[in-house]
Amino acid sequence: MKAEIITIGDEILIGQIVDTNSAWIGEQFNLNGIEIYQITSVHDDHDHILEAIKNAEKNVDLVIITGGLGPTKDDITKHALCEYFNTQLVLHQPTLDAIIKRFYKRGIDMNKLNRDQAMLPENCTILTNKLGTAPGMWFEKNDTIFVSMPGVPFEMKYLVEFELLPKLRATGKTKAIFHKTVLTQGVPESMLADKLETWEDALPEHIKLAYLPNPMLVRLRLSAMDNDVEKLKTEVEKEIEKLQQIIPESIFGYDSETLSEVIGRMLAQKNKKLAVAESCTGGYISHLITSVAGCSEYYNGSVTAYSNQIKEKVLGVSAELLKQFGAVSEQVATEMVEGVKRVMNADYAIATTGIAGPTGGTEEKPVGTVWIAVSGPNKTWVKKFIFVGDHRERNIVRSSQTALQILRRMVLGEL
Amino acid sequence: MKAEIITIGDEILIGQIVDTNSAWIGEQFNLNGIEIYQITSVHDDHDHILEAIKNAEKNVDLVIITGGLGPTKDDITKHALCEYFNTQLVLHQPTLDAIIKRFYKRGIDMNKLNRDQAMLPENCTILTNKLGTAPGMWFEKNDTIFVSMPGVPFEMKYLVEFELLPKLRATGKTKAIFHKTVLTQGVPESMLADKLETWEDALPEHIKLAYLPNPMLVRLRLSAMDNDVEKLKTEVEKEIEKLQQIIPESIFGYDSETLSEVIGRMLAQKNKKLAVAESCTGGYISHLITSVAGCSEYYNGSVTAYSNQIKEKVLGVSAELLKQFGAVSEQVATEMVEGVKRVMNADYAIATTGIAGPTGGTEEKPVGTVWIAVSGPNKTWVKKFIFVGDHRERNIVRSSQTALQILRRMVLGEL
């Protein structure tokens, strides 16, 4: 089954709101084997809405229309639908009863705009909206299904989950799908593609691979579609086992996990404590770690040592080393990581010192130069990275993700 | 000028990523008097891309195409563009040179996929992408402009700001628009609307007001469109002066400034130093402060004291107070802020201690309870806030923004 989503609303086109509805519907449909062919966002305009519906009907067998149904929208969408399906608005008594009950419960007066929401196209099937006043509408024409829903996210989600998907599954046209996402870090997309070429070419026809890159992180999504979900799951897991052989050091997790969550789980299991000393990353590593609920179980804390004085006074970095090698150096990174581990009574520690930019670089130490040190119970590991570009925020994010990835490998015993 | 945005990428259609690019472009174009007619998201598919471009050309005079240009995308978009504009891919030497330089700097090897990114349509104008390997491409056909850009948000934003908008303005088809955004903090949108009603109703016809709410921050955007920018500027500034009389304590800055930038500028002027002690905000305040380039001039550093032991050992919080009142208390917040000010030799300091959630709340101290303390050269200010909702990230952001706002008022001498 192939679908197009049409979202109606000027607020999307002027960038006032981000269209998160379409992404949510896309994900839900994908899990039910319904392919989204296109997403189209149009104005609150009669002719434009009709044009979009007509174009969509050419390519798909399911047209989803969201938005344009609020009480102040002048019913543009409903009138457009009536014209398209050659019908008229009539009073839908169960919807009016529900609206009256709703307003009575809230103790506020209804006006004509609210009452008009019960005027619905005569030839559609009503999808009851228990969370709002505008119901969903289901039309059929020449083997194509058209569904109009309100754009309020929680109302739309309710309608999709409890009304739309059950009705779609009943058509027998949805499929079973299984997918799993492998999270990798440290290898750029193009290099990963080289390494995985043979494996990718040998994938069974019905298993699809997608590369989804982020800064310093590439997600590999394997999707399989068939009727037997259990069989698919086994097949996908088998392919992932092969992948683990090819890039063992790059995979850090699966699906929606974050690197901080993965590390947190490992530290909690081992009953080990973590501390962080940050210079150029300025608190961002600590923020990533504390974004995970329950992190107090394994996280002691951090020091952002922005000035040399703090590096000396709080972390115990030697003034002589600072003078001789500068703050951005192997020696200082090493003393920072060992200092914070000691001060915070931790088993593992991370330290960063570098030049985030956009200015402050030199010939010898250009912007993007970052020393990352990671220390565990038995050893300290330190290395220089040079991230290209003078984009401050990006250098901070990259340095932080890289440091966490190194920590993960040290906790695993790989370093 | 009327535009359509076409976003290319399966990952949008299956809901793996939300299309934030289109909203951002919509906002930027809107500010330059360019109307977005439609947003269309299509698959990484040759025919589908061509169909979308053809449909767009019928309705608009500017077609923006984003995505589908990564090194593993098989150049589908570039081949589709070549077919549409009846041209071929040729080597673009400056792009190849830039790619080679990029890889050389990072010390990693290039492969054929990277090299192929320098193969570009012969008849387009190249928009140089300083932040990535895929440049932008500008085509013209029958009075319509077509621009293709990579989908990576920060690369796309760079190209729009520094390459695309200047070129579009040079066509003379954009409109003169003047806008200024007033940044307010601490008053919810609906309350602000009440306070500003009389002022808003008296605004001249050609000055439009938009409320742009964020968590704990409402931006008020004043836009005026006309031919005489200088006149518009004077008029808008006059309205903003009136606004400053109505809500003097809520305005913290203008346009794209952040609270951290405003505070940083004030501290640098006064030659004062800042330090931070974080518990529930976990490093996020320090991250916000260090996101500002040049912050080392006034920022000494921070301690994330996640465990009580660190609060005692590093910040000197009394063990007795911790035991008697708990970590989330007025007493501990006060000792944290004074401790970090002392340890870090700062003039000003912030401290937070609270329950970010989603769990860990009690009857007496529910999730969202946060004590914020701010200390200056002569006094310490401390107050309890209760943020509603158990959303961890949201509580962290709200606590951090509130703490910075209080610091701003203390530096101004308002507290």
Tab-separated table of C-alpha atoms in Angstrom, chain A residues 12-20 22-24 26-27 30 35-43 48 51-52 55 59 179 181 188-191 193-194 211-212 215-216 219 221 279 281-284 286-287 290-296 299-307 309-310 313-314 342-345 357-358 386-388 390-394 396 398, chain B residues 11-20 22-24 26-27 30 35-43 48 51-52 55 59 70-73 102-103 105-106 108-109 111 113-114 131 152 154-155 210-212 221 281-284 286-287 290-296 299-307 309-310 313-314 342-345 357-358 392-393 396:
chain	number	residue	atom	x	y	z
A	12	ILE	CA	4.107	25.226	8.297
A	13	LEU	CA	5.009	27.116	5.116
A	14	ILE	CA	6.226	30.244	6.913
A	15	GLY	CA	8.317	28.115	9.256
A	16	GLN	CA	6.307	29.015	12.340
A	17	ILE	CA	5.952	25.329	13.196
A	18	VAL	CA	7.910	22.247	12.168
A	19	ASP	CA	5.828	19.489	10.575
A	20	THR	CA	6.426	16.711	13.082
A	22	SER	CA	4.265	13.771	8.903
A	23	ALA	CA	7.386	12.191	10.404
A	24	TRP	CA	5.259	10.469	13.046
A	26	GLY	CA	5.644	8.074	8.252
A	27	GLU	CA	7.136	6.031	11.056
A	30	ASN	CA	6.410	2.218	7.761
A	35	GLU	CA	5.065	3.143	1.989
A	36	ILE	CA	4.917	6.946	2.080
A	37	TYR	CA	5.377	8.055	-1.516
A	38	GLN	CA	5.354	11.806	-0.866
A	39	ILE	CA	4.661	14.464	1.763
A	40	THR	CA	3.140	17.707	0.500
A	41	SER	CA	2.531	20.824	2.595
A	42	VAL	CA	0.092	23.349	1.166
A	43	HIS	CA	-1.606	26.622	2.117
A	48	HIS	CA	-4.382	24.523	-3.689
A	51	GLU	CA	-4.796	20.445	-6.703
A	52	ALA	CA	-2.757	18.539	-4.094
A	55	ASN	CA	-2.021	15.056	-7.854
A	59	ASN	CA	0.313	8.041	-7.539
A	179	HIS	CA	13.696	-3.119	11.125
A	181	THR	CA	19.131	0.259	13.340
A	188	PRO	CA	32.786	8.579	8.122
A	189	GLU	CA	29.921	7.485	5.872
A	190	SER	CA	32.035	7.069	2.733
A	191	MET	CA	34.661	4.902	4.474
A	193	ALA	CA	30.405	2.254	2.631
A	194	ASP	CA	33.782	0.965	1.378
A	211	TYR	CA	22.857	4.984	5.748
A	212	LEU	CA	21.647	7.726	8.091
A	215	PRO	CA	27.760	14.585	12.979
A	216	MET	CA	30.275	11.873	14.045
A	219	ARG	CA	23.156	4.864	11.726
A	221	ARG	CA	19.116	0.773	9.196
A	279	SER	CA	38.105	22.549	28.853
A	281	THR	CA	33.901	21.018	25.478
A	282	GLY	CA	32.835	23.396	28.262
A	283	GLY	CA	30.292	21.189	30.068
A	284	TYR	CA	28.737	19.485	27.044
A	286	SER	CA	28.655	16.359	31.393
A	287	HIS	CA	25.345	17.490	29.876
A	290	THR	CA	23.327	13.774	32.812
A	291	SER	CA	20.665	13.718	30.096
A	292	VAL	CA	20.248	10.039	30.995
A	293	ALA	CA	17.745	9.485	33.824
A	294	GLY	CA	19.282	7.634	36.761
A	295	CYS	CA	22.859	8.726	35.963
A	296	SER	CA	23.538	9.554	39.618
A	299	TYR	CA	28.202	9.684	37.676
A	300	ASN	CA	30.060	11.670	40.335
A	301	GLY	CA	30.431	14.907	38.456
A	302	SER	CA	32.680	17.134	36.418
A	303	VAL	CA	34.917	20.159	36.462
A	304	THR	CA	34.868	22.636	33.626
A	305	ALA	CA	38.346	24.099	33.961
A	306	TYR	CA	38.221	26.991	31.551
A	307	SER	CA	41.097	28.961	32.999
A	309	GLN	CA	44.257	28.661	37.268
A	310	ILE	CA	41.329	26.266	37.750
A	313	LYS	CA	43.884	24.664	41.663
A	314	VAL	CA	40.954	22.240	41.258
A	342	ARG	CA	41.406	11.490	41.913
A	343	VAL	CA	39.449	14.555	43.064
A	344	MET	CA	36.088	12.947	42.251
A	345	ASN	CA	36.994	9.456	43.534
A	357	GLY	CA	37.139	28.217	17.682
A	358	PRO	CA	36.144	30.103	15.697
A	386	ILE	CA	42.089	17.622	14.512
A	387	PHE	CA	38.491	18.379	13.592
A	388	VAL	CA	38.189	20.393	10.403
A	390	ASP	CA	35.990	26.656	12.639
A	391	HIS	CA	32.395	25.985	13.661
A	392	ARG	CA	32.487	26.205	17.447
A	393	GLU	CA	29.324	24.250	18.282
A	394	ARG	CA	30.220	21.487	15.844
A	396	ILE	CA	32.272	20.871	20.737
A	398	ARG	CA	32.379	16.175	17.730
B	11	GLU	CA	14.635	9.043	5.749
B	12	ILE	CA	12.074	11.880	5.833
B	13	LEU	CA	9.308	9.758	4.299
B	14	ILE	CA	9.761	6.866	6.698
B	15	GLY	CA	9.795	9.282	9.640
B	16	GLN	CA	13.401	8.581	10.634
B	17	ILE	CA	14.108	12.296	10.666
B	18	VAL	CA	11.864	15.322	10.989
B	19	ASP	CA	12.180	17.849	8.173
B	20	THR	CA	13.386	20.854	10.166
B	22	SER	CA	12.026	23.307	5.373
B	23	ALA	CA	10.747	25.174	8.417
B	24	TRP	CA	14.067	26.979	8.736
B	26	GLY	CA	10.452	28.985	5.288
B	27	GLU	CA	11.286	31.343	8.126
B	30	ASN	CA	9.506	34.831	4.864
B	35	GLU	CA	6.515	33.339	-0.118
B	36	ILE	CA	6.731	29.547	0.216
B	37	TYR	CA	3.957	28.130	-1.958
B	38	GLN	CA	4.494	24.441	-1.173
B	39	ILE	CA	6.846	21.993	0.523
B	40	THR	CA	7.199	18.596	-1.137
B	41	SER	CA	9.168	15.649	0.248
B	42	VAL	CA	10.064	12.891	-2.213
B	43	HIS	CA	12.073	9.660	-2.383
B	48	HIS	CA	10.073	11.074	-8.667
B	51	GLU	CA	8.225	14.856	-11.506
B	52	ALA	CA	8.449	17.056	-8.409
B	55	ASN	CA	5.280	20.240	-10.978
B	59	ASN	CA	3.604	27.320	-9.818
B	70	GLY	CA	25.628	12.575	0.100
B	71	PRO	CA	28.554	10.428	-1.099
B	72	THR	CA	26.485	7.213	-0.825
B	73	LYS	CA	23.370	8.525	-2.555
B	102	ARG	CA	39.754	18.788	3.553
B	103	PHE	CA	40.822	15.154	3.633
B	105	LYS	CA	43.861	18.265	6.828
B	106	ARG	CA	42.027	15.485	8.644
B	108	ILE	CA	42.354	10.470	6.178
B	109	ASP	CA	42.318	8.890	2.735
B	111	ASN	CA	38.031	7.315	-2.039
B	113	LEU	CA	32.932	8.423	-3.761
B	114	ASN	CA	34.562	11.522	-2.275
B	131	LEU	CA	31.466	23.411	5.598
B	152	VAL	CA	22.910	18.403	6.240
B	154	PHE	CA	24.430	23.275	9.134
B	155	GLU	CA	25.785	23.056	5.564
B	210	ALA	CA	4.427	37.606	15.741
B	211	TYR	CA	4.727	35.691	19.003
B	212	LEU	CA	7.383	32.967	18.748
B	221	ARG	CA	9.058	39.621	16.059
B	281	THR	CA	21.338	21.001	35.291
B	282	GLY	CA	24.331	18.659	34.964
B	283	GLY	CA	26.671	20.862	32.911
B	284	TYR	CA	24.086	22.464	30.643
B	286	SER	CA	28.288	25.707	31.542
B	287	HIS	CA	27.637	24.457	28.012
B	290	THR	CA	30.934	28.219	26.687
B	291	SER	CA	28.931	28.164	23.434
B	292	VAL	CA	29.868	31.835	23.176
B	293	ALA	CA	33.204	32.413	21.421
B	294	GLY	CA	35.650	34.344	23.571
B	295	CYS	CA	34.019	33.340	26.869
B	296	SER	CA	37.416	32.601	28.416
B	299	TYR	CA	34.398	32.515	32.483
B	300	ASN	CA	36.571	30.629	34.963
B	301	GLY	CA	34.713	27.338	34.926
B	302	SER	CA	32.211	25.107	36.663
B	303	VAL	CA	31.761	22.127	38.900
B	304	THR	CA	29.052	19.590	38.213
B	305	ALA	CA	28.558	18.194	41.690
B	306	TYR	CA	26.281	15.264	41.051
B	307	SER	CA	27.039	13.369	44.222
B	309	GLN	CA	30.426	13.819	48.311
B	310	ILE	CA	31.562	16.176	45.540
B	313	LYS	CA	34.711	17.890	48.919
B	314	VAL	CA	35.002	20.254	45.954
B	342	ARG	CA	35.345	31.043	46.326
B	343	VAL	CA	37.000	27.968	44.769
B	344	MET	CA	36.996	29.482	41.290
B	345	ASN	CA	37.968	33.048	42.407
B	357	GLY	CA	13.093	13.689	36.688
B	358	PRO	CA	11.397	11.747	35.284
B	392	ARG	CA	13.935	15.647	32.113
B	393	GLU	CA	15.451	17.559	29.190
B	396	ILE	CA	17.107	21.022	32.571
